[in-house]
mmCIF file of C-alpha atoms in Angstrom:
data_model
loop_
_atom_site.group_PDB
_atom_site.id
_atom_site.type_symbol
_atom_site.label_atom_id
_atom_site.label_comp_id
_atom_site.label_asym_id
_atom_site.label_seq_id
_atom_site.Cartn_x
_atom_site.Cartn_y
_atom_site.Cartn_z
ATOM 1 C CA UNK T 1 6.585 -17.407 6.800
ATOM 2 C CA UNK T 2 3.901 -15.888 8.455
ATOM 3 C CA UNK T 3 2.348 -12.750 7.020
ATOM 4 C CA UNK T 4 1.397 -9.668 8.599
ATOM 5 C CA UNK T 5 -1.133 -9.715 11.319
ATOM 6 C CA UNK T 6 -3.590 -6.926 12.110
ATOM 7 C CA UNK T 7 -5.811 -7.131 15.354
ATOM 8 C CA UNK T 8 -8.685 -6.716 15.598
ATOM 9 C CA UNK T 9 -10.380 -7.148 12.060
ATOM 10 C CA UNK T 10 -13.302 -5.023 12.802
ATOM 11 C CA UNK T 11 -14.145 -2.555 15.601
ATOM 12 C CA UNK T 12 -17.118 -0.339 16.293
ATOM 13 C CA UNK T 13 -16.349 2.813 18.609
ATOM 14 C CA UNK T 14 -18.239 5.769 19.573
ATOM 15 C CA UNK T 15 -17.483 9.376 18.974
ATOM 16 C CA UNK T 16 -15.057 10.834 21.537
ATOM 17 C CA UNK T 17 -13.601 7.420 22.525
ATOM 18 C CA UNK T 18 -10.020 6.237 21.720
ATOM 19 C CA UNK T 19 -8.988 3.101 19.989
ATOM 20 C CA UNK T 20 -5.716 1.084 19.748
ATOM 21 C CA UNK T 21 -4.944 -1.267 16.812
ATOM 22 C CA UNK T 22 -2.237 -3.626 16.572
ATOM 23 C CA UNK T 23 0.062 -4.924 13.932
ATOM 24 C CA UNK T 24 2.534 -7.865 13.968
ATOM 25 C CA UNK T 25 4.990 -7.452 11.171
ATOM 26 C CA UNK T 26 6.506 -10.421 9.104
ATOM 27 C CA UNK T 27 9.322 -11.938 11.325
ATOM 28 C CA UNK T 28 12.914 -10.227 10.666
ATOM 29 C CA UNK T 29 11.140 -6.872 9.309
ATOM 30 C CA UNK T 30 11.907 -4.106 11.358
ATOM 31 C CA UNK T 31 9.931 -1.423 9.581
ATOM 32 C CA UNK T 32 6.032 -0.959 10.042
ATOM 33 C CA UNK T 33 4.029 1.643 8.328
ATOM 34 C CA UNK T 34 0.502 2.507 8.845
ATOM 35 C CA UNK T 35 -2.179 3.734 6.004
ATOM 36 C CA UNK T 36 -5.523 4.961 6.468
ATOM 37 C CA UNK T 37 -7.979 4.175 3.532
ATOM 38 C CA UNK T 38 -11.340 5.954 3.086
ATOM 39 C CA UNK T 39 -13.658 5.964 -0.051
ATOM 40 C CA UNK T 40 -13.074 9.713 -0.345
ATOM 41 C CA UNK T 41 -9.354 10.154 0.385
ATOM 42 C CA UNK T 42 -8.038 6.772 -0.793
ATOM 43 C CA UNK T 43 -4.844 5.408 0.632
ATOM 44 C CA UNK T 44 -3.014 7.736 2.843
ATOM 45 C CA UNK T 45 0.106 7.349 4.738
ATOM 46 C CA UNK T 46 0.014 7.817 8.310
ATOM 47 C CA UNK T 47 3.533 7.078 9.838
ATOM 48 C CA UNK T 48 6.393 4.724 9.658
ATOM 49 C CA UNK T 49 8.300 3.214 12.566
ATOM 50 C CA UNK T 50 11.683 1.377 12.264
ATOM 51 C CA UNK T 51 13.770 0.125 15.415
ATOM 52 C CA UNK T 52 11.226 1.631 17.798
ATOM 53 C CA UNK T 53 11.686 5.274 16.034
ATOM 54 C CA UNK T 54 9.169 7.182 14.121
ATOM 55 C CA UNK T 55 11.049 7.523 10.792
ATOM 56 C CA UNK T 56 8.374 9.187 8.681
ATOM 57 C CA UNK T 57 5.063 10.907 9.394
ATOM 58 C CA UNK T 58 2.144 11.753 7.121
ATOM 59 C CA UNK T 59 -0.330 14.778 7.329
ATOM 60 C CA UNK T 60 -2.578 13.640 10.107
ATOM 61 C CA UNK T 61 -3.596 15.396 13.351
ATOM 62 C CA UNK T 62 -1.927 14.802 16.527
ATOM 63 C CA UNK T 63 -4.888 12.619 17.683
ATOM 64 C CA UNK T 64 -3.193 9.840 15.584
ATOM 65 C CA UNK T 65 -0.250 8.339 17.284
ATOM 66 C CA UNK T 66 1.744 5.188 17.124
ATOM 67 C CA UNK T 67 4.545 3.425 18.739
ATOM 68 C CA UNK T 68 6.814 0.223 18.015
ATOM 69 C CA UNK T 69 7.955 -2.333 20.462
ATOM 70 C CA UNK T 70 11.418 -3.943 20.635
ATOM 71 C CA UNK T 71 10.170 -7.132 19.004
ATOM 72 C CA UNK T 72 8.869 -4.804 15.954
ATOM 73 C CA UNK T 73 5.377 -5.103 16.855
ATOM 74 C CA UNK T 74 3.425 -1.725 16.472
ATOM 75 C CA UNK T 75 0.326 -0.192 17.734
ATOM 76 C CA UNK T 76 -1.476 3.071 16.599
ATOM 77 C CA UNK T 77 -3.804 4.916 18.530
ATOM 78 C CA UNK T 78 -6.485 7.321 17.890
ATOM 79 C CA UNK T 79 -7.911 9.448 20.500
ATOM 80 C CA UNK T 80 -11.130 11.666 20.640
ATOM 81 C CA UNK T 81 -12.628 9.514 17.747
ATOM 82 C CA UNK T 82 -14.599 11.551 15.015
ATOM 83 C CA UNK T 83 -17.131 10.158 12.581
ATOM 84 C CA UNK T 84 -14.494 10.883 9.753
ATOM 85 C CA UNK T 85 -12.107 8.286 11.269
ATOM 86 C CA UNK T 86 -14.121 5.480 9.985
ATOM 87 C CA UNK T 87 -11.830 3.704 7.697
ATOM 88 C CA UNK T 88 -9.779 0.642 6.942
ATOM 89 C CA UNK T 89 -6.492 0.948 8.815
ATOM 90 C CA UNK T 90 -3.644 -0.972 6.880
ATOM 91 C CA UNK T 91 -0.245 -1.963 8.363
ATOM 92 C CA UNK T 92 2.644 -2.696 6.208
ATOM 93 C CA UNK T 93 5.721 -4.752 7.179
ATOM 94 C CA UNK T 94 8.769 -3.336 5.341
ATOM 95 C CA UNK T 95 11.093 -5.770 3.563
ATOM 96 C CA UNK T 96 14.164 -5.002 1.744
ATOM 97 C CA UNK T 97 12.570 -3.968 -1.438
ATOM 98 C CA UNK T 98 9.006 -4.116 -0.885
ATOM 99 C CA UNK T 99 5.994 -3.805 1.609
ATOM 100 C CA UNK T 100 3.841 -6.455 2.732
ATOM 101 C CA UNK T 101 0.281 -5.432 3.874
ATOM 102 C CA UNK T 102 -2.034 -6.916 6.440
ATOM 103 C CA UNK T 103 -5.764 -7.489 5.965
ATOM 104 C CA UNK T 104 -6.511 -4.321 7.935
ATOM 105 C CA UNK T 105 -8.714 -3.187 10.740
ATOM 106 C CA UNK T 106 -12.067 -1.812 9.709
ATOM 107 C CA UNK T 107 -12.795 0.978 12.157
ATOM 108 C CA UNK T 108 -16.441 2.219 12.240
ATOM 109 C CA UNK T 109 -17.255 5.304 14.403
ATOM 110 C CA UNK T 110 -20.849 5.895 15.306
ATOM 111 C CA UNK N 1 8.297 11.091 -4.915
ATOM 112 C CA UNK N 2 7.175 11.545 -8.592
ATOM 113 C CA UNK N 3 3.401 11.739 -9.383
ATOM 114 C CA UNK N 4 1.827 8.992 -11.455
ATOM 115 C CA UNK N 5 -1.155 9.198 -13.641
ATOM 116 C CA UNK N 6 -3.252 6.135 -14.439
ATOM 117 C CA UNK N 7 -6.628 5.678 -16.288
ATOM 118 C CA UNK N 8 -9.377 5.337 -13.791
ATOM 119 C CA UNK N 9 -10.935 2.216 -15.012
ATOM 120 C CA UNK N 10 -10.247 -0.631 -17.628
ATOM 121 C CA UNK N 11 -11.850 -3.668 -18.902
ATOM 122 C CA UNK N 12 -10.207 -6.862 -20.050
ATOM 123 C CA UNK N 13 -11.750 -10.130 -21.179
ATOM 124 C CA UNK N 14 -10.800 -13.279 -19.446
ATOM 125 C CA UNK N 15 -7.622 -15.254 -21.030
ATOM 126 C CA UNK N 16 -6.564 -12.089 -22.804
ATOM 127 C CA UNK N 17 -3.605 -9.902 -21.673
ATOM 128 C CA UNK N 18 -4.331 -6.942 -19.567
ATOM 129 C CA UNK N 19 -2.153 -3.956 -20.224
ATOM 130 C CA UNK N 20 -2.198 -1.327 -17.546
ATOM 131 C CA UNK N 21 -0.472 2.094 -18.346
ATOM 132 C CA UNK N 22 1.087 4.504 -16.203
ATOM 133 C CA UNK N 23 2.764 7.892 -16.744
ATOM 134 C CA UNK N 24 5.577 9.230 -14.556
ATOM 135 C CA UNK N 25 6.923 11.974 -16.662
ATOM 136 C CA UNK N 26 8.696 13.587 -13.565
ATOM 137 C CA UNK N 27 10.442 10.523 -12.443
ATOM 138 C CA UNK N 28 14.081 10.978 -11.338
ATOM 139 C CA UNK N 29 17.076 8.703 -12.180
ATOM 140 C CA UNK N 30 17.172 6.953 -8.625
ATOM 141 C CA UNK N 31 13.423 6.179 -8.548
ATOM 142 C CA UNK N 32 11.783 2.842 -8.861
ATOM 143 C CA UNK N 33 8.490 2.083 -10.552
ATOM 144 C CA UNK N 34 6.227 -0.104 -8.165
ATOM 145 C CA UNK N 35 3.088 -1.868 -8.842
ATOM 146 C CA UNK N 36 0.663 -3.026 -6.066
ATOM 147 C CA UNK N 37 -2.922 -4.119 -6.513
ATOM 148 C CA UNK N 38 -5.823 -4.276 -4.170
ATOM 149 C CA UNK N 39 -8.609 -6.722 -4.181
ATOM 150 C CA UNK N 40 -11.749 -5.442 -2.597
ATOM 151 C CA UNK N 41 -11.363 -4.944 1.131
ATOM 152 C CA UNK N 42 -8.038 -6.640 1.393
ATOM 153 C CA UNK N 43 -4.624 -5.222 1.934
ATOM 154 C CA UNK N 44 -2.520 -4.281 -1.216
ATOM 155 C CA UNK N 45 -0.385 -6.884 -2.646
ATOM 156 C CA UNK N 46 3.010 -6.246 -4.049
ATOM 157 C CA UNK N 47 3.147 -7.234 -7.803
ATOM 158 C CA UNK N 48 6.479 -6.062 -9.266
ATOM 159 C CA UNK N 49 9.025 -3.229 -9.383
ATOM 160 C CA UNK N 50 11.928 -2.248 -11.711
ATOM 161 C CA UNK N 51 14.246 0.815 -12.445
ATOM 162 C CA UNK N 52 14.968 0.865 -16.213
ATOM 163 C CA UNK N 53 15.025 -2.718 -17.393
ATOM 164 C CA UNK N 54 11.979 -4.914 -18.048
ATOM 165 C CA UNK N 55 10.966 -7.206 -15.481
ATOM 166 C CA UNK N 56 9.060 -10.340 -15.090
ATOM 167 C CA UNK N 57 8.000 -12.478 -12.479
ATOM 168 C CA UNK N 58 5.298 -15.240 -11.842
ATOM 169 C CA UNK N 59 2.557 -12.595 -11.602
ATOM 170 C CA UNK N 60 3.232 -10.062 -14.228
ATOM 171 C CA UNK N 61 5.581 -8.216 -16.638
ATOM 172 C CA UNK N 62 6.721 -4.575 -16.186
ATOM 173 C CA UNK N 63 7.718 -2.748 -19.462
ATOM 174 C CA UNK N 64 9.412 0.702 -18.764
ATOM 175 C CA UNK N 65 9.984 3.029 -21.748
ATOM 176 C CA UNK N 66 13.528 4.018 -22.564
ATOM 177 C CA UNK N 67 13.035 7.422 -21.196
ATOM 178 C CA UNK N 68 11.535 6.135 -18.166
ATOM 179 C CA UNK N 69 8.574 8.326 -18.401
ATOM 180 C CA UNK N 70 5.947 5.743 -18.608
ATOM 181 C CA UNK N 71 5.541 2.026 -18.179
ATOM 182 C CA UNK N 72 3.030 -0.843 -18.559
ATOM 183 C CA UNK N 73 2.211 -3.665 -16.246
ATOM 184 C CA UNK N 74 1.040 -6.662 -18.259
ATOM 185 C CA UNK N 75 -0.721 -9.472 -16.715
ATOM 186 C CA UNK N 76 -0.272 -12.068 -19.603
ATOM 187 C CA UNK N 77 -3.499 -14.124 -19.257
ATOM 188 C CA UNK N 78 -6.001 -12.373 -17.019
ATOM 189 C CA UNK N 79 -8.430 -14.254 -14.751
ATOM 190 C CA UNK N 80 -11.498 -13.239 -12.975
ATOM 191 C CA UNK N 81 -9.318 -13.144 -9.691
ATOM 192 C CA UNK N 82 -7.251 -10.395 -11.156
ATOM 193 C CA UNK N 83 -10.207 -8.099 -10.879
ATOM 194 C CA UNK N 84 -8.715 -5.382 -8.637
ATOM 195 C CA UNK N 85 -7.559 -1.618 -8.271
ATOM 196 C CA UNK N 86 -3.984 -1.626 -9.515
ATOM 197 C CA UNK N 87 -1.585 1.276 -8.158
ATOM 198 C CA UNK N 88 1.402 2.304 -10.019
ATOM 199 C CA UNK N 89 3.814 4.114 -7.476
ATOM 200 C CA UNK N 90 7.414 5.765 -7.987
ATOM 201 C CA UNK N 91 9.555 5.756 -5.184
ATOM 202 C CA UNK N 92 13.212 6.040 -4.380
ATOM 203 C CA UNK N 93 15.166 2.972 -3.484
ATOM 204 C CA UNK N 94 15.631 2.141 0.080
ATOM 205 C CA UNK N 95 19.080 2.122 1.441
ATOM 206 C CA UNK N 96 18.182 1.056 4.955
ATOM 207 C CA UNK N 97 16.006 -2.075 5.193
ATOM 208 C CA UNK N 98 12.261 -1.385 5.083
ATOM 209 C CA UNK N 99 12.346 2.267 4.689
ATOM 210 C CA UNK N 100 8.484 2.469 3.541
ATOM 211 C CA UNK N 101 6.421 5.387 2.640
ATOM 212 C CA UNK N 102 4.219 4.657 -0.313
ATOM 213 C CA UNK N 103 2.208 7.372 -1.815
ATOM 214 C CA UNK N 104 -0.870 5.905 -3.430
ATOM 215 C CA UNK N 105 -2.788 7.540 -6.259
ATOM 216 C CA UNK N 106 -6.506 6.691 -7.212
ATOM 217 C CA UNK N 107 -5.111 3.633 -9.216
ATOM 218 C CA UNK N 108 -6.840 1.806 -12.193
ATOM 219 C CA UNK N 109 -9.902 -0.107 -11.465
ATOM 220 C CA UNK N 110 -9.378 -3.370 -13.705
ATOM 221 C CA UNK N 111 -12.376 -5.650 -14.414
ATOM 222 C CA UNK N 112 -11.738 -8.809 -16.006
ATOM 223 C CA UNK N 113 -14.940 -9.993 -17.762
ATOM 224 C CA UNK N 114 -15.854 -13.709 -18.523
#
């Protein structure tokens, strides 16, 4: 069974730009969650989608948004990038009892 | 979800058992204890979870105290590849497939020494 696939793995953007990250969950999983990991704040929950609907949302500004498609693939978008948005962005595919994480997308904002 | 407390770091010799403690004194009756680990720059990896009985799988054992206020993750024969940050998370059981919102603390940085 293929794992969680995140693309791209690495990304460099300039302040003020916007970025879209992609996540393909494990086949059959309908839940996708997104997390941001920084050295200072650790792993923080961004939002969760289930059957194309946002079901949970973390404490992040409106510049962070996401969506889920009918095939369960998910994208997250960050607009008007700030230096502090530099982080490892992780996607998790939700199984019946546990989450499976992808390798993440490392975003650097310069 | 209940808050967890873990030591920031631990060391263990290769081949010995690594015992990682976690306190969750405010855990509710319907909350499970989950353990994940994160090897440097990779996504977190699920290890094990339990409600009140001790659990064992191919990776580890989970010992939960009778009052459920604390637990211990045991890696029976630690190897260098077990060096990672280990997260103890308490969360309610999911009633709908894949309801996932995990609240990560700072975890325990476990170093396995040769």
